[in-house]
Amino acid sequence: MRSSAISTRRAGQEALRFDFLLVLTVILVTVFEGAVRKWIAPGLTSPLLLCRDGAAFALVARTALSGRFAAMPFATQCLLAWTFVVAGWGLFQIIVLQGPIVLFLLGLRFWLLYFWMALAMACTLTNQEIVRVMRLMIVLGIMMTPLVMLQHVLPPSSPINVQPDTDEDAIFRVTADIVRVSGTFTFTMGFACFIAVVSPIAISSVWNGVRLYRHAWLAVVAFIAVSISTLVSGSRASIMFFGALLAVQTLAGFGAAKTGKALMQSFVRTALAVIALAVTLGLFSDALTATQERFQTAAADEDVMGRIETELLGELAARKEMNAIGHGLGAGTNAGSVLLTGENAFELAESEPARVLLEMGVIGFAWLMVKCLIFAVGLSRSLVRLVRCSETLPLLMWATTAYGMSSWPVSGQVSANAFGYIALGLALCSTRTLPASAPIDDPMLTWGARS
């Protein structure tokens, strides 16, 4: 009996370890697929995307077959119901609009596959594996910094700034000679999404009582690296969001402090963050100047409040064109645009809300409401975690998820789709109900907990 129990436990650990590797596969392929396409072998793009989607599907299938979705029964039932709604409405659109079945399958991939993967992450990953995923994200963020620094200082004509199927004159720029960096991704959007997901982990370094960094200096390096990457990104949204996260971290840290010692620690962390930020801005004064010019130019050319309204509610013209049925599941994706028009661009609208509304009609409106409900529940649970455990990371993670899934093209662009739901998976993991007796048997993690 004892031998059988040991064998069963080992088999379970091996299964979870394989599921962890599937999550790593999704993350690593998402980060490096663009680099392969830009600099090594463009023909490997499709196989890599199939590998990533296969890993996500395998994780969902293994979680379902092993019954581990039972760890979050209500969320699973809601997602299952939503799956039937989306698939059923998509089939109805095919009948009414006579759309191609391939477009429908693309829509299922963007609307549902990675949504299920996010829930599978929360139901499958152990505490140790969640910490390892967070550590991987911050390592990738640190490794990305030298690359984006080079892209920032080199001219648009440099091979390191090449973008597939894009002429040099069409590359996005902060100023005439400074590009909007793309990192390992084929477009600036991918890097902006990536650095946003990394930012909460760089700003708040403790989860479930475990430090994410083995040494204090690593936390400083991570923060400076992400600060530099955000500054040279040239993205106004990224810079403003990073500042908002810092403000939330500061206020939450002071507000959650229950003792004088905790209050002093929050003050010291805030002071160090300010110093690190000041050093970063001083060292990269050219990037700061270029970013200021970018803000001034954009402010003169467009209404800031109008831009925010567009990001959250969609373009006014697109909202007026919305109809009850929609244009068909998958019609708003980049891949769907190639299928329908032969051009790699957003077919329906640029902003995420407008694209969702035009693509799915009344179900698109329902999805916007469902997302608001998800964010409200997640943020409320993260606030409970903040009050009880004085941990700010869940709050920052849910804020990032709400920001990303509301404003990124998660329903149409492959990198934004993956990072949006990776952020959701980490957010679900950060606030899930943890067993009181959950062991921490990783020596690195127990070291962090003791220190």
C-alpha positions as a Python dict, from the first residue, in 0.01 Angstrom:
ca = {
    (1, 'M'): (0, 0, 0),
    (2, 'R'): (275, 241, 95),
    (3, 'S'): (467, 161, -224),
    (4, 'S'): (153, 222, -429),
    (5, 'A'): (92, 557, -257),
    (6, 'I'): (452, 667, -323),
    (7, 'S'): (420, 566, -689),
    (8, 'T'): (93, 755, -724),
    (9, 'R'): (243, 1067, -566),
    (10, 'R'): (547, 1052, -794),
    (11, 'A'): (325, 1008, -1099),
    (12, 'G'): (126, 1314, -996),
    (13, 'Q'): (442, 1518, -948),
    (14, 'E'): (568, 1413, -1294),
    (15, 'A'): (234, 1512, -1448),
    (16, 'L'): (246, 1854, -1286),
    (17, 'R'): (608, 1895, -1390),
    (18, 'F'): (514, 1827, -1754),
    (19, 'D'): (227, 2077, -1731),
    (20, 'F'): (476, 2332, -1598),
    (21, 'L'): (697, 2267, -1901),
    (22, 'L'): (398, 2328, -2126),
    (23, 'V'): (348, 2670, -1965),
    (24, 'L'): (718, 2747, -2012),
    (25, 'T'): (688, 2645, -2377),
    (26, 'V'): (404, 2889, -2435),
    (27, 'I'): (597, 3174, -2269),
    (28, 'L'): (932, 3107, -2438),
    (29, 'V'): (785, 3062, -2786),
    (30, 'T'): (581, 3380, -2743),
    (31, 'V'): (895, 3576, -2648),
    (32, 'F'): (1135, 3432, -2907),
    (33, 'E'): (915, 3348, -3207),
    (34, 'G'): (956, 3702, -3339),
    (35, 'A'): (1335, 3687, -3309),
    (36, 'V'): (1341, 3368, -3514),
    (37, 'R'): (1124, 3531, -3778),
    (38, 'K'): (1329, 3853, -3793),
    (39, 'W'): (1684, 3726, -3772),
    (40, 'I'): (1707, 3351, -3825),
    (41, 'A'): (1443, 3167, -4029),
    (42, 'P'): (1119, 3342, -4129),
    (43, 'G'): (977, 3011, -4246),
    (44, 'L'): (967, 2877, -3890),
    (45, 'T'): (697, 3121, -3781),
    (46, 'S'): (403, 2892, -3853),
    (47, 'P'): (563, 2581, -3694),
    (48, 'L'): (649, 2781, -3382),
    (49, 'L'): (296, 2919, -3353),
    (50, 'L'): (157, 2568, -3398),
    (51, 'C'): (397, 2447, -3127),
    (52, 'R'): (277, 2722, -2892),
    (53, 'D'): (-91, 2658, -2961),
    (54, 'G'): (-29, 2285, -2926),
    (55, 'A'): (131, 2335, -2585),
    (56, 'A'): (-162, 2552, -2471),
    (57, 'F'): (-414, 2295, -2597),
    (58, 'A'): (-221, 2009, -2435),
    (59, 'L'): (-222, 2190, -2101),
    (60, 'V'): (-599, 2242, -2121),
    (61, 'A'): (-661, 1881, -2227),
    (62, 'R'): (-440, 1734, -1955),
    (63, 'T'): (-602, 1955, -1692),
    (64, 'A'): (-948, 1844, -1807),
    (65, 'L'): (-866, 1474, -1833),
    (66, 'S'): (-704, 1469, -1489),
    (67, 'G'): (-1000, 1649, -1330),
    (68, 'R'): (-787, 1936, -1204),
    (69, 'F'): (-1035, 2198, -1325),
    (70, 'A'): (-1231, 2091, -1017),
    (71, 'A'): (-992, 2312, -818),
    (72, 'M'): (-1194, 2610, -948),
    (73, 'P'): (-1541, 2463, -1018),
    (74, 'F'): (-1738, 2788, -1046),
    (75, 'A'): (-1487, 2952, -1281),
    (76, 'T'): (-1475, 2635, -1490),
    (77, 'Q'): (-1853, 2617, -1519),
    (78, 'C'): (-1872, 2984, -1619),
    (79, 'L'): (-1599, 2942, -1882),
    (80, 'L'): (-1766, 2628, -2015),
    (81, 'A'): (-2094, 2818, -2052),
    (82, 'W'): (-1911, 3105, -2222),
    (83, 'T'): (-1746, 2857, -2460),
    (84, 'F'): (-2088, 2729, -2571),
    (85, 'V'): (-2212, 3086, -2615),
    (86, 'V'): (-1915, 3193, -2831),
    (87, 'A'): (-1908, 2873, -3038),
    (88, 'G'): (-2286, 2871, -3082),
    (89, 'W'): (-2297, 3235, -3188),
    (90, 'G'): (-2005, 3180, -3425),
    (91, 'L'): (-2189, 2891, -3593),
    (92, 'F'): (-2500, 3107, -3619),
    (93, 'Q'): (-2291, 3376, -3789),
    (94, 'I'): (-2156, 3122, -4039),
    (95, 'I'): (-2512, 3022, -4133),
    (96, 'V'): (-2635, 3381, -4167),
    (97, 'L'): (-2324, 3540, -4321),
    (98, 'Q'): (-2199, 3237, -4517),
    (99, 'G'): (-1849, 3289, -4379),
    (100, 'P'): (-1559, 3043, -4421),
    (101, 'I'): (-1518, 2773, -4156),
    (102, 'V'): (-1146, 2855, -4127),
    (103, 'L'): (-1238, 3202, -4003),
    (104, 'F'): (-1460, 3045, -3738),
    (105, 'L'): (-1174, 2821, -3620),
    (106, 'L'): (-941, 3121, -3601),
    (107, 'G'): (-1197, 3298, -3386),
    (108, 'L'): (-1223, 3002, -3149),
    (109, 'R'): (-846, 3006, -3116),
    (110, 'F'): (-828, 3375, -3025),
    (111, 'W'): (-1141, 3390, -2807),
    (112, 'L'): (-1119, 3063, -2616),
    (113, 'L'): (-795, 2862, -2635),
    (114, 'Y'): (-575, 3088, -2422),
    (115, 'F'): (-865, 3177, -2194),
    (116, 'W'): (-884, 2808, -2105),
    (117, 'M'): (-504, 2797, -2073),
    (118, 'A'): (-513, 3080, -1817),
    (119, 'L'): (-762, 2888, -1604),
    (120, 'A'): (-560, 2568, -1649),
    (121, 'M'): (-253, 2750, -1516),
    (122, 'A'): (-440, 2846, -1199),
    (123, 'C'): (-577, 2493, -1152),
    (124, 'T'): (-255, 2306, -1232),
    (125, 'L'): (58, 2495, -1130),
    (126, 'T'): (191, 2439, -781),
    (127, 'N'): (306, 2727, -560),
    (128, 'Q'): (667, 2651, -648),
    (129, 'E'): (594, 2648, -1019),
    (130, 'I'): (409, 2980, -1002),
    (131, 'V'): (715, 3139, -841),
    (132, 'R'): (937, 2984, -1109),
    (133, 'V'): (717, 3126, -1383),
    (134, 'M'): (742, 3471, -1225),
    (135, 'R'): (1118, 3436, -1197),
    (136, 'L'): (1139, 3332, -1562),
    (137, 'M'): (943, 3640, -1665),
    (138, 'I'): (1175, 3873, -1477),
    (139, 'V'): (1485, 3697, -1613),
    (140, 'L'): (1352, 3743, -1965),
    (141, 'G'): (1284, 4108, -1883),
    (142, 'I'): (1642, 4162, -1765),
    (143, 'M'): (1783, 3979, -2070),
    (144, 'M'): (1568, 4189, -2303),
    (145, 'T'): (1705, 4520, -2171),
    (146, 'P'): (2045, 4523, -2352),
    (147, 'L'): (1869, 4440, -2679),
    (148, 'V'): (1617, 4724, -2655),
    (149, 'M'): (1894, 4963, -2547),
    (150, 'L'): (2081, 4877, -2868),
    (151, 'Q'): (1766, 4917, -3073),
    (152, 'H'): (1711, 5255, -2915),
    (153, 'V'): (2057, 5393, -2996),
    (154, 'L'): (2096, 5236, -3343),
    (155, 'P'): (1935, 5394, -3651),
    (156, 'P'): (1619, 5252, -3813),
    (157, 'S'): (1835, 5112, -4095),
    (158, 'S'): (2023, 4882, -3857),
    (159, 'P'): (1959, 4507, -3905),
    (160, 'I'): (1873, 4485, -3535),
    (161, 'N'): (1576, 4715, -3598),
    (162, 'V'): (1440, 4525, -3896),
    (163, 'Q'): (1070, 4434, -3892),
    (164, 'P'): (927, 4166, -4125),
    (165, 'D'): (738, 4290, -4430),
    (166, 'T'): (796, 4651, -4321),
    (167, 'D'): (993, 4912, -4515),
    (168, 'E'): (1242, 5122, -4322),
    (169, 'D'): (1032, 5436, -4370),
    (170, 'A'): (729, 5260, -4217),
    (171, 'I'): (901, 5152, -3894),
    (172, 'F'): (740, 5320, -3591),
    (173, 'R'): (960, 5591, -3439),
    (174, 'V'): (972, 5809, -3130),
    (175, 'T'): (1153, 6085, -3323),
    (176, 'A'): (1306, 6098, -3669),
    (177, 'D'): (1613, 5890, -3580),
    (178, 'I'): (1492, 5691, -3277),
    (179, 'V'): (1276, 5384, -3330),
    (180, 'R'): (997, 5247, -3114),
    (181, 'V'): (1181, 4938, -2990),
    (182, 'S'): (1035, 4594, -3060),
    (183, 'G'): (1277, 4371, -2865),
    (184, 'T'): (1258, 4012, -2986),
    (185, 'F'): (910, 4072, -3127),
    (186, 'T'): (813, 4149, -3484),
    (187, 'F'): (622, 4461, -3384),
    (188, 'T'): (628, 4718, -3104),
    (189, 'M'): (296, 4591, -2962),
    (190, 'G'): (450, 4259, -2859),
    (191, 'F'): (725, 4427, -2657),
    (192, 'A'): (481, 4669, -2493),
    (193, 'C'): (263, 4377, -2380),
    (194, 'F'): (563, 4179, -2256),
    (195, 'I'): (713, 4458, -2048),
    (196, 'A'): (374, 4537, -1896),
    (197, 'V'): (337, 4177, -1773),
    (198, 'V'): (688, 4183, -1628),
    (199, 'S'): (641, 4519, -1453),
    (200, 'P'): (433, 4399, -1152),
    (201, 'I'): (691, 4131, -1075),
    (202, 'A'): (974, 4385, -1094),
    (203, 'I'): (792, 4633, -870),
    (204, 'S'): (657, 4396, -604),
    (205, 'S'): (888, 4107, -523),
    (206, 'V'): (698, 3891, -270),
    (207, 'W'): (418, 3641, -330),
    (208, 'N'): (265, 3400, -80),
    (209, 'G'): (538, 3485, 170),
    (210, 'V'): (815, 3394, -75),
    (211, 'R'): (1069, 3638, -211),
    (212, 'L'): (1101, 3619, -588),
    (213, 'Y'): (1470, 3720, -577),
    (214, 'R'): (1746, 3529, -403),
    (215, 'H'): (1939, 3851, -336),
    (216, 'A'): (1825, 4206, -272),
    (217, 'W'): (2048, 4344, -546),
    (218, 'L'): (1862, 4130, -800),
    (219, 'A'): (1542, 4311, -712),
    (220, 'V'): (1718, 4644, -779),
    (221, 'V'): (1859, 4517, -1110),
    (222, 'A'): (1515, 4391, -1215),
    (223, 'F'): (1349, 4723, -1132),
    (224, 'I'): (1614, 4927, -1317),
    (225, 'A'): (1599, 4693, -1618),
    (226, 'V'): (1223, 4722, -1650),
    (227, 'S'): (1241, 5099, -1593),
    (228, 'I'): (1494, 5133, -1877),
    (229, 'S'): (1292, 4909, -2108),
    (230, 'T'): (977, 5108, -2040),
    (231, 'L'): (1151, 5442, -2093),
    (232, 'V'): (1313, 5348, -2426),
    (233, 'S'): (995, 5178, -2549),
    (234, 'G'): (864, 5513, -2667),
    (235, 'S'): (512, 5399, -2582),
    (236, 'R'): (310, 5662, -2398),
    (237, 'A'): (68, 5400, -2269),
    (238, 'S'): (352, 5183, -2133),
    (239, 'I'): (520, 5475, -1959),
    (240, 'M'): (199, 5604, -1802),
    (241, 'F'): (97, 5255, -1694),
    (242, 'F'): (435, 5191, -1533),
    (243, 'G'): (398, 5516, -1340),
    (244, 'A'): (48, 5415, -1233),
    (245, 'L'): (177, 5079, -1107),
    (246, 'L'): (446, 5255, -904),
    (247, 'A'): (183, 5482, -751),
    (248, 'V'): (-41, 5185, -666),
    (249, 'Q'): (252, 4996, -516),
    (250, 'T'): (348, 5296, -300),
    (251, 'L'): (-3, 5365, -174),
    (252, 'A'): (-83, 4997, -119),
    (253, 'G'): (249, 4937, 59),
    (254, 'F'): (191, 5221, 304),
    (255, 'G'): (-177, 5140, 346),
    (256, 'A'): (-120, 4771, 418),
    (257, 'A'): (162, 4826, 669),
    (258, 'K'): (42, 4693, 1007),
    (259, 'T'): (348, 4767, 1216),
    (260, 'G'): (605, 5042, 1244),
    (261, 'K'): (867, 4809, 1100),
    (262, 'A'): (650, 4729, 797),
    (263, 'L'): (584, 5100, 746),
    (264, 'M'): (956, 5174, 756),
    (265, 'Q'): (1025, 4892, 508),
    (266, 'S'): (767, 5041, 271),
    (267, 'F'): (931, 5380, 305),
    (268, 'V'): (1277, 5235, 234),
    (269, 'R'): (1150, 5045, -71),
    (270, 'T'): (984, 5359, -203),
    (271, 'A'): (1298, 5565, -149),
    (272, 'L'): (1512, 5305, -328),
    (273, 'A'): (1263, 5295, -617),
    (274, 'V'): (1277, 5674, -650),
    (275, 'I'): (1658, 5671, -645),
    (276, 'A'): (1674, 5390, -902),
    (277, 'L'): (1427, 5574, -1122),
    (278, 'A'): (1623, 5897, -1095),
    (279, 'V'): (1946, 5718, -1189),
    (280, 'T'): (1774, 5557, -1486),
    (281, 'L'): (1639, 5889, -1612),
    (282, 'G'): (1978, 6050, -1565),
    (283, 'L'): (2163, 5782, -1759),
    (284, 'F'): (1911, 5783, -2041),
    (285, 'S'): (1846, 6153, -2073),
    (286, 'D'): (1829, 6123, -2454),
    (287, 'A'): (1547, 5871, -2424),
    (288, 'L'): (1373, 6100, -2177),
    (289, 'T'): (1403, 6394, -2416),
    (290, 'A'): (1274, 6188, -2708),
    (291, 'T'): (983, 6064, -2498),
    (292, 'Q'): (896, 6419, -2393),
    (293, 'E'): (892, 6522, -2758),
    (294, 'R'): (670, 6223, -2833),
    (295, 'F'): (423, 6327, -2561),
    (296, 'Q'): (419, 6690, -2679),
    (297, 'T'): (369, 6597, -3044),
    (298, 'A'): (94, 6351, -2963),
    (299, 'A'): (-79, 6598, -2732),
    (300, 'A'): (-84, 6854, -3013),
    (301, 'D'): (-217, 6607, -3269),
    (302, 'E'): (-487, 6431, -3067),
    (303, 'D'): (-718, 6467, -2770),
    (304, 'V'): (-585, 6267, -2474),
    (305, 'M'): (-931, 6204, -2330),
    (306, 'G'): (-1052, 6101, -2673),
    (307, 'R'): (-765, 5854, -2699),
    (308, 'I'): (-855, 5705, -2360),
    (309, 'E'): (-1220, 5680, -2463),
    (310, 'T'): (-1119, 5502, -2783),
    (311, 'E'): (-899, 5253, -2596),
    (312, 'L'): (-1176, 5168, -2349),
    (313, 'L'): (-1492, 5199, -2562),
    (314, 'G'): (-1371, 5181, -2921),
    (315, 'E'): (-1378, 5431, -3205),
    (316, 'L'): (-1702, 5628, -3230),
    (317, 'A'): (-1737, 5549, -3601),
    (318, 'A'): (-1691, 5177, -3534),
    (319, 'R'): (-1949, 5181, -3255),
    (320, 'K'): (-2198, 5338, -3496),
    (321, 'E'): (-2137, 5060, -3750),
    (322, 'M'): (-2207, 4784, -3498),
    (323, 'N'): (-2499, 4553, -3569),
    (324, 'A'): (-2659, 4279, -3362),
    (325, 'I'): (-2512, 3985, -3555),
    (326, 'G'): (-2159, 4108, -3616),
    (327, 'H'): (-1920, 4039, -3902),
    (328, 'G'): (-1833, 3687, -3793),
    (329, 'L'): (-1618, 3518, -3530),
    (330, 'G'): (-1254, 3566, -3632),
    (331, 'A'): (-1319, 3853, -3874),
    (332, 'G'): (-1138, 4098, -3646),
    (333, 'T'): (-813, 3901, -3619),
    (334, 'N'): (-497, 3982, -3813),
    (335, 'A'): (-501, 3631, -3957),
    (336, 'G'): (-867, 3674, -4049),
    (337, 'S'): (-779, 3995, -4232),
    (338, 'V'): (-519, 3809, -4438),
    (339, 'L'): (-776, 3540, -4516),
    (340, 'L'): (-1046, 3790, -4618),
    (341, 'T'): (-846, 4067, -4785),
    (342, 'G'): (-492, 3941, -4831),
    (343, 'E'): (-356, 4224, -4615),
    (344, 'N'): (-196, 4184, -4272),
    (345, 'A'): (-390, 4451, -4081),
    (346, 'F'): (-689, 4490, -3854),
    (347, 'E'): (-989, 4429, -4078),
    (348, 'L'): (-1264, 4582, -3863),
    (349, 'A'): (-1110, 4837, -3624),
    (350, 'E'): (-785, 4921, -3449),
    (351, 'S'): (-903, 4933, -3088),
    (352, 'E'): (-993, 4616, -2902),
    (353, 'P'): (-1345, 4715, -2786),
    (354, 'A'): (-1454, 4829, -3133),
    (355, 'R'): (-1313, 4517, -3295),
    (356, 'V'): (-1494, 4292, -3047),
    (357, 'L'): (-1824, 4476, -3098),
    (358, 'L'): (-1800, 4466, -3478),
    (359, 'E'): (-1687, 4103, -3483),
    (360, 'M'): (-1947, 3952, -3250),
    (361, 'G'): (-2231, 4205, -3224),
    (362, 'V'): (-2438, 4157, -2908),
    (363, 'I'): (-2203, 3880, -2787),
    (364, 'G'): (-1915, 4125, -2824),
    (365, 'F'): (-2099, 4366, -2595),
    (366, 'A'): (-2159, 4079, -2352),
    (367, 'W'): (-1786, 4001, -2357),
    (368, 'L'): (-1699, 4358, -2260),
    (369, 'M'): (-1937, 4325, -1964),
    (370, 'V'): (-1797, 3983, -1869),
    (371, 'K'): (-1444, 4124, -1867),
    (372, 'C'): (-1551, 4407, -1637),
    (373, 'L'): (-1702, 4150, -1400),
    (374, 'I'): (-1386, 3937, -1406),
    (375, 'F'): (-1168, 4239, -1330),
    (376, 'A'): (-1398, 4354, -1049),
    (377, 'V'): (-1389, 4013, -882),
    (378, 'G'): (-1013, 3978, -928),
    (379, 'L'): (-933, 4325, -797),
    (380, 'S'): (-1161, 4278, -496),
    (381, 'R'): (-993, 3948, -411),
    (382, 'S'): (-651, 4106, -450),
    (383, 'L'): (-754, 4383, -208),
    (384, 'V'): (-860, 4117, 44),
    (385, 'R'): (-519, 3956, -3),
    (386, 'L'): (-356, 4295, 48),
    (387, 'V'): (-539, 4354, 377),
    (388, 'R'): (-482, 4004, 512),
    (389, 'C'): (-129, 3933, 393),
    (390, 'S'): (8, 4282, 311),
    (391, 'E'): (106, 4158, -37),
    (392, 'T'): (81, 4404, -324),
    (393, 'L'): (174, 4172, -613),
    (394, 'P'): (-180, 4027, -662),
    (395, 'L'): (-324, 4380, -685),
    (396, 'L'): (-59, 4488, -938),
    (397, 'M'): (-110, 4168, -1137),
    (398, 'W'): (-484, 4214, -1159),
    (399, 'A'): (-440, 4582, -1250),
    (400, 'T'): (-208, 4475, -1533),
    (401, 'T'): (-458, 4215, -1651),
    (402, 'A'): (-742, 4468, -1651),
    (403, 'Y'): (-529, 4719, -1841),
    (404, 'G'): (-399, 4465, -2092),
    (405, 'M'): (-717, 4278, -2172),
    (406, 'S'): (-907, 4607, -2207),
    (407, 'S'): (-665, 4793, -2434),
    (408, 'W'): (-442, 4535, -2609),
    (409, 'P'): (-566, 4361, -2926),
    (410, 'V'): (-605, 4030, -2739),
    (411, 'S'): (-876, 3910, -2978),
    (412, 'G'): (-674, 3972, -3291),
    (413, 'Q'): (-294, 3983, -3253),
    (414, 'V'): (-99, 3672, -3154),
    (415, 'S'): (149, 3825, -2906),
    (416, 'A'): (-111, 4043, -2736),
    (417, 'N'): (-344, 3743, -2719),
    (418, 'A'): (-83, 3528, -2547),
    (419, 'F'): (41, 3792, -2301),
    (420, 'G'): (-310, 3905, -2215),
    (421, 'Y'): (-405, 3557, -2105),
    (422, 'I'): (-65, 3481, -1948),
    (423, 'A'): (-130, 3789, -1733),
    (424, 'L'): (-479, 3655, -1654),
    (425, 'G'): (-332, 3316, -1561),
    (426, 'L'): (-79, 3472, -1326),
    (427, 'A'): (-349, 3697, -1178),
    (428, 'L'): (-572, 3396, -1112),
    (429, 'C'): (-277, 3214, -956),
    (430, 'S'): (-193, 3511, -735),
    (431, 'T'): (-534, 3523, -568),
    (432, 'R'): (-643, 3160, -576),
    (433, 'T'): (-733, 2989, -249),
    (434, 'L'): (-419, 2823, -119),
    (435, 'P'): (-425, 2524, 118),
    (436, 'A'): (-289, 2612, 460),
    (437, 'S'): (-65, 2306, 457),
    (438, 'A'): (73, 2359, 107),
    (439, 'P'): (440, 2252, 128),
    (440, 'I'): (728, 2452, -10),
    (441, 'D'): (990, 2191, -87),
    (442, 'D'): (1208, 2383, -329),
    (443, 'P'): (1535, 2478, -152),
    (444, 'M'): (1546, 2809, -340),
    (445, 'L'): (1197, 2894, -223),
    (446, 'T'): (1250, 2795, 139),
    (447, 'W'): (1566, 3004, 139),
    (448, 'G'): (1365, 3300, 16),
    (449, 'A'): (1093, 3244, 276),
    (450, 'R'): (1342, 3234, 563),
    (451, 'S'): (1540, 3533, 444),
}
